[in-house]
């Protein structure tokens, strides 16, 4: 309890204006962390870049994760390339962008809140020298804290996105919806608000775990790849750091994401909860079942998250030039 009070007290002091640059014992100056408004605006820009680059591969991931696999029968998709070919052949290139409206409409505020939450997490969990001495557990906890801010938007958004993405799967037997308005209305009639937000708890756990590794990996590589005497890495190294951080993010979260996607797209009442989904996957497909879709996830993770952090850093630099700290 004493530790919690000390952390909260330090957070209050920092939020009231103690975010000044500090000088280390060897004469090095620490890099000033961005303020709340800058984190919010730059995070929104980064999120838009992420969705525009990564959504087609996200569609492939969800189709592969949710396809029915029957013993002795050839699976619907042999891999991500085959899945992409089938989608384009049956639905045209726009099929890869199905369900993008919800994440794109929500991504600016969602990523803005993500980076805002990360910024607040830094104040709550990180020591003053956490980034200079790479205290990765503290940085990871700050990252995990961001999921508290994003889940209220991302939970329902993931539910809507996943349902729309799988409607053209041959094994899909549920109601087919023509757009978000019809989908929201249908889900509400099916089970009320509870149906619309189904899987939000799993989304919170997924993103908490993922964000721990996401931000700690990025800050580690950013520090490692910053030339001596510079305040940050080059554009290329920022791109690389963001891409690798995205891969670390998904490597940690994919098993939870697989359970979440299956739970969110299942007919109403099929599963009693996410644990029931996990048990079914383990019984039918073994541990490998939790990593279905790994290839498209990793192929998507690098460019999408590289674009995200590059967009974030570019926006942050632009805001600094405008005088926003």
Coordinates of C-alpha atoms in Angstrom, one line a residue:
X1 CA 0.0 0.0 0.0
X2 CA 2.9 2.3 0.8
X3 CA 4.3 1.7 -2.7
X4 CA 1.0 2.4 -4.4
X5 CA 0.7 5.7 -2.5
X6 CA 4.2 6.7 -3.5
X7 CA 3.5 5.9 -7.1
X8 CA 0.3 7.9 -7.2
X9 CA 1.9 10.8 -5.4
X10 CA 4.7 10.9 -7.9
X11 CA 2.2 10.7 -10.8
X12 CA 0.3 13.7 -9.3
X13 CA 3.5 15.7 -9.0
X14 CA 4.5 14.9 -12.6
X15 CA 1.1 15.8 -14.0
X16 CA 1.3 19.2 -12.2
X17 CA 4.4 20.2 -14.1
X18 CA 7.5 18.3 -13.1
X19 CA 8.1 16.9 -16.6
X20 CA 11.4 18.8 -17.1
X21 CA 14.5 17.5 -18.7
X22 CA 16.9 15.9 -16.2
X23 CA 20.7 15.8 -16.3
X24 CA 22.3 12.4 -15.6
X25 CA 25.4 12.0 -13.6
X26 CA 27.7 11.6 -16.7
X27 CA 26.3 14.9 -18.2
X28 CA 23.8 13.2 -20.5
X29 CA 20.4 14.9 -20.8
X30 CA 17.4 12.7 -20.8
X31 CA 14.9 12.9 -23.6
X32 CA 11.7 14.7 -22.5
X33 CA 8.6 12.5 -22.7
X34 CA 5.7 14.0 -24.7
X35 CA 2.8 15.6 -23.0
X36 CA -0.7 14.3 -22.9
X37 CA -2.1 16.3 -25.8
X38 CA 0.9 15.6 -28.1
X39 CA 0.6 11.8 -27.3
X40 CA -3.1 12.0 -28.0
X41 CA -2.8 13.7 -31.4
X42 CA 0.3 11.9 -32.6
X43 CA -1.2 8.5 -31.5
X44 CA -4.3 9.2 -33.7
X45 CA -2.1 9.9 -36.7
X46 CA -0.1 6.7 -36.1
X47 CA -3.3 4.6 -35.8
X48 CA -4.6 5.8 -39.1
X49 CA -1.3 4.8 -40.8
X50 CA -1.6 1.4 -39.2
X51 CA -5.1 0.6 -40.4
X52 CA -4.5 1.7 -44.0
X53 CA -1.5 -0.5 -44.3
X54 CA -2.6 -3.5 -42.3
X55 CA -6.3 -4.1 -42.8
X56 CA -6.2 -6.5 -45.8
X57 CA -3.9 -8.8 -43.9
X58 CA -6.1 -8.6 -40.8
X59 CA -9.1 -9.8 -43.0
X60 CA -7.0 -12.8 -44.1
X61 CA -6.0 -13.5 -40.5
X62 CA -9.6 -13.5 -39.3
X63 CA -10.8 -15.7 -42.1
X64 CA -8.1 -18.3 -41.4
X65 CA -8.7 -18.1 -37.6
X66 CA -12.4 -18.7 -37.9
X67 CA -12.6 -21.3 -40.7
X68 CA -14.0 -24.7 -39.8
X69 CA -11.5 -27.5 -39.8
X70 CA -13.0 -31.0 -40.1
X71 CA -10.8 -34.1 -39.6
X72 CA -10.1 -35.9 -42.9
X73 CA -11.2 -33.0 -45.0
X74 CA -9.1 -30.4 -46.8
X75 CA -9.2 -27.0 -45.0
X76 CA -10.9 -24.1 -46.7
X77 CA -7.7 -22.2 -47.0
X78 CA -4.3 -23.8 -47.4
X79 CA -2.5 -20.6 -46.3
X80 CA -2.6 -16.8 -46.5
X81 CA -1.9 -16.5 -50.2
X82 CA -4.6 -19.0 -51.0
X83 CA -7.0 -17.2 -48.7
X84 CA -6.2 -13.8 -50.4
X85 CA -6.7 -15.4 -53.8
X86 CA -10.1 -16.8 -52.9
X87 CA -11.3 -13.5 -51.3
X88 CA -10.2 -11.5 -54.4
X89 CA -11.7 -14.1 -56.8
X90 CA -15.1 -14.2 -55.0
X91 CA -15.4 -10.6 -53.7
X92 CA -13.0 -8.5 -55.6
X93 CA -10.1 -6.5 -54.2
X94 CA -12.5 -4.6 -51.9
X95 CA -13.2 -7.9 -50.1
X96 CA -9.8 -7.5 -48.4
X97 CA -11.1 -4.2 -46.9
X98 CA -14.4 -5.5 -45.6
X99 CA -15.1 -4.3 -42.1
X100 CA -12.5 -1.5 -42.4
X101 CA -15.0 1.3 -41.6
X102 CA -15.3 0.4 -37.9
X103 CA -11.5 0.3 -37.2
X104 CA -10.8 3.3 -39.4
X105 CA -13.6 5.4 -37.7
X106 CA -12.5 4.3 -34.3
X107 CA -8.8 4.0 -34.9
X108 CA -7.9 7.7 -34.6
X109 CA -9.5 8.1 -31.2
X110 CA -8.5 4.6 -30.2
X111 CA -4.8 5.0 -30.9
X112 CA -5.0 8.5 -29.5
X113 CA -6.3 7.1 -26.3
X114 CA -3.7 4.2 -26.5
X115 CA -0.7 6.6 -26.6
X116 CA -2.4 8.9 -24.1
X117 CA -2.9 5.9 -21.7
X118 CA 0.8 4.9 -22.3
X119 CA 1.8 8.5 -21.4
X120 CA -0.2 8.3 -18.2
X121 CA 1.2 4.9 -17.5
X122 CA 4.7 6.3 -17.8
X123 CA 3.9 8.8 -15.0
X124 CA 2.3 6.1 -12.8
X125 CA 4.7 3.2 -13.3
X126 CA 8.0 4.5 -14.5
X127 CA 10.9 6.0 -12.5
X128 CA 12.5 9.2 -13.8
X129 CA 15.4 7.2 -15.3
X130 CA 13.3 4.3 -16.6
X131 CA 13.9 5.1 -20.3
X132 CA 17.6 6.0 -19.9
X133 CA 18.3 2.8 -17.9
X134 CA 15.7 0.8 -19.9
X135 CA 13.7 -0.5 -17.0
X136 CA 11.6 -2.7 -19.3
X137 CA 9.2 -4.0 -16.7
X138 CA 8.2 -0.5 -15.8
X139 CA 7.9 0.5 -19.4
X140 CA 5.9 -2.6 -20.2
X141 CA 3.5 -1.9 -17.3
X142 CA 3.0 1.6 -18.6
X143 CA 2.2 0.1 -22.0
X144 CA -0.3 -2.5 -20.5
X145 CA -2.1 0.4 -18.8
X146 CA -3.0 1.8 -22.2
X147 CA -5.4 -1.1 -22.8
X148 CA -7.7 0.4 -20.1
X149 CA -8.2 3.4 -22.3
X150 CA -8.7 1.5 -25.6
X151 CA -11.0 -1.4 -24.7
X152 CA -14.3 0.6 -24.5
X153 CA -13.8 1.5 -28.2
X154 CA -11.9 -1.5 -29.4
X155 CA -14.0 -4.3 -27.8
X156 CA -17.3 -3.5 -29.6
X157 CA -15.4 -2.5 -32.7
X158 CA -13.6 -5.9 -32.9
X159 CA -16.9 -7.7 -32.5
X160 CA -18.5 -5.8 -35.4
X161 CA -15.4 -6.1 -37.6
X162 CA -14.9 -9.9 -37.1
X163 CA -18.6 -10.7 -37.8
X164 CA -18.5 -8.7 -41.1
X165 CA -15.1 -10.3 -42.1
X166 CA -16.3 -13.9 -41.9
X167 CA -19.8 -13.6 -43.5
X168 CA -18.5 -14.9 -46.8
X169 CA -16.9 -18.0 -45.3
X170 CA -18.5 -21.1 -46.7
X171 CA -18.9 -22.5 -43.2
X172 CA -20.7 -19.3 -41.9
X173 CA -24.3 -20.1 -41.0
X174 CA -25.3 -17.0 -39.1
X175 CA -27.3 -14.0 -40.2
X176 CA -25.8 -12.0 -43.0
X177 CA -25.8 -8.2 -42.5
X178 CA -25.5 -5.4 -45.1
X179 CA -23.4 -2.9 -43.2
X180 CA -22.8 -1.7 -39.7
X181 CA -26.2 -0.2 -39.0
X182 CA -28.0 -3.4 -39.8
X183 CA -25.3 -5.4 -37.9
X184 CA -25.7 -3.3 -34.7
X185 CA -29.5 -3.6 -34.9
X186 CA -29.3 -7.3 -35.5
X187 CA -26.9 -8.0 -32.6
X188 CA -29.0 -5.8 -30.3
X189 CA -32.1 -7.8 -31.1
X190 CA -30.2 -11.0 -30.6
X191 CA -28.8 -10.2 -27.2
X192 CA -29.0 -6.6 -26.3
X193 CA -26.0 -4.5 -25.5
X194 CA -24.3 -7.6 -24.1
X195 CA -24.2 -9.1 -27.6
X196 CA -22.6 -6.0 -29.1
X197 CA -19.8 -5.9 -26.5
X198 CA -19.3 -9.6 -26.4
X199 CA -15.6 -10.4 -26.0
X200 CA -14.6 -7.1 -24.6
X201 CA -13.1 -8.7 -21.5
X202 CA -10.9 -10.9 -23.7
X203 CA -10.0 -7.8 -25.7
X204 CA -8.8 -6.1 -22.5
X205 CA -6.6 -9.0 -21.5
X206 CA -5.3 -9.4 -25.0
X207 CA -4.3 -5.8 -25.4
X208 CA -2.9 -5.6 -21.9
X209 CA -0.5 -8.4 -22.6
X210 CA 0.3 -7.3 -26.1
X211 CA 0.9 -3.6 -25.1
X212 CA 3.4 -4.7 -22.4
X213 CA 5.6 -6.2 -25.1
X214 CA 4.7 -3.7 -27.8
X215 CA 5.9 -0.6 -26.0
X216 CA 8.8 -2.1 -24.1
X217 CA 10.2 -3.7 -27.3
X218 CA 9.9 -0.4 -29.2
X219 CA 11.6 1.7 -26.5
X220 CA 14.4 -0.9 -26.2
X221 CA 15.1 -0.9 -29.9
X222 CA 14.7 2.8 -30.2
X223 CA 17.3 3.3 -27.5
X224 CA 19.6 0.7 -29.0
X225 CA 19.5 2.2 -32.5
X226 CA 19.8 5.9 -31.5
X227 CA 23.3 7.1 -32.5
X228 CA 25.4 8.6 -29.8
X229 CA 24.7 12.3 -29.3
X230 CA 21.3 12.1 -31.2
X231 CA 17.9 12.4 -29.6
X232 CA 16.4 9.5 -31.6
X233 CA 17.1 6.9 -34.3
X234 CA 17.0 7.5 -38.1
X235 CA 13.8 7.2 -40.1
X236 CA 14.8 3.7 -41.2
X237 CA 15.6 2.5 -37.7
X238 CA 12.4 4.0 -36.4
X239 CA 10.5 2.0 -39.1
X240 CA 12.4 -1.1 -38.2
X241 CA 11.9 -0.7 -34.4
X242 CA 8.1 -0.2 -35.0
X243 CA 7.9 -3.3 -37.2
X244 CA 9.8 -5.5 -34.8
X245 CA 7.7 -4.2 -31.9
X246 CA 4.5 -5.1 -33.8
X247 CA 5.8 -8.6 -34.3
X248 CA 6.5 -8.9 -30.5
X249 CA 3.1 -7.6 -29.8
X250 CA 1.3 -10.2 -31.9
X251 CA 3.6 -13.1 -30.8
X252 CA 2.4 -12.4 -27.3
X253 CA -1.3 -11.9 -28.0
X254 CA -2.2 -14.3 -30.8
X255 CA -3.4 -17.2 -28.7
X256 CA -5.8 -14.8 -26.8
X257 CA -6.8 -13.1 -30.1
X258 CA -7.7 -16.5 -31.6
X259 CA -10.0 -17.3 -28.6
X260 CA -11.4 -13.8 -28.8
X261 CA -12.2 -14.0 -32.5
X262 CA -13.8 -17.4 -32.2
X263 CA -15.9 -16.2 -29.3
X264 CA -17.0 -13.0 -30.9
X265 CA -18.1 -14.6 -34.2
X266 CA -19.9 -17.7 -32.7
X267 CA -23.7 -17.9 -32.7
X268 CA -25.4 -16.6 -29.6
X269 CA -25.3 -19.1 -26.8
X270 CA -22.8 -21.5 -28.4
X271 CA -20.1 -20.9 -25.7
X272 CA -20.6 -20.2 -22.0
X273 CA -17.4 -18.0 -22.1
X274 CA -13.9 -17.6 -23.5
X275 CA -12.6 -20.5 -21.4
X276 CA -15.1 -22.8 -23.2
X277 CA -13.7 -21.6 -26.5
X278 CA -10.1 -22.2 -25.3
X279 CA -11.0 -25.8 -24.2
X280 CA -12.6 -26.6 -27.6
X281 CA -9.6 -25.3 -29.6
X282 CA -7.2 -27.3 -27.4
X283 CA -9.3 -30.4 -27.7
X284 CA -9.8 -30.2 -31.5
X285 CA -6.6 -28.6 -32.8
X286 CA -4.1 -28.8 -29.9
X287 CA -1.8 -26.0 -29.0
X288 CA -1.2 -25.2 -32.7
X289 CA -4.8 -24.2 -33.0
X290 CA -4.1 -21.1 -30.9
X291 CA -1.6 -20.0 -33.4
X292 CA -3.7 -20.4 -36.5
X293 CA -3.1 -17.4 -38.8
X294 CA 0.4 -16.8 -37.5
X295 CA 1.9 -16.2 -40.9
X296 CA -0.5 -13.5 -42.0
X297 CA -0.4 -11.9 -38.6
X298 CA 3.4 -11.6 -38.7
X299 CA 3.4 -10.5 -42.3
X300 CA 0.9 -7.8 -41.4
X301 CA 2.5 -6.9 -38.1
X302 CA 5.8 -5.5 -39.4
X303 CA 4.6 -3.0 -42.0
X304 CA 1.5 -2.0 -40.2
X305 CA 3.2 -1.2 -36.9
X306 CA 6.3 0.2 -38.6
X307 CA 3.8 2.6 -40.3
X308 CA 2.1 3.3 -37.0
X309 CA 5.3 4.3 -35.1
X310 CA 6.7 6.2 -38.1
X311 CA 3.4 8.1 -38.3
X312 CA 3.4 8.7 -34.6
X313 CA 7.0 10.0 -34.5
X314 CA 6.4 12.2 -37.6
X315 CA 3.3 13.7 -36.1
X316 CA 5.0 14.3 -32.8
X317 CA 7.9 16.0 -34.5
X318 CA 5.5 18.2 -36.4
X319 CA 3.6 19.1 -33.2
X320 CA 6.9 20.0 -31.6
X321 CA 7.7 22.4 -34.4
X322 CA 4.3 24.0 -33.7
X323 CA 5.3 24.5 -30.1
X324 CA 3.3 21.7 -28.5
X325 CA 5.3 19.9 -25.8

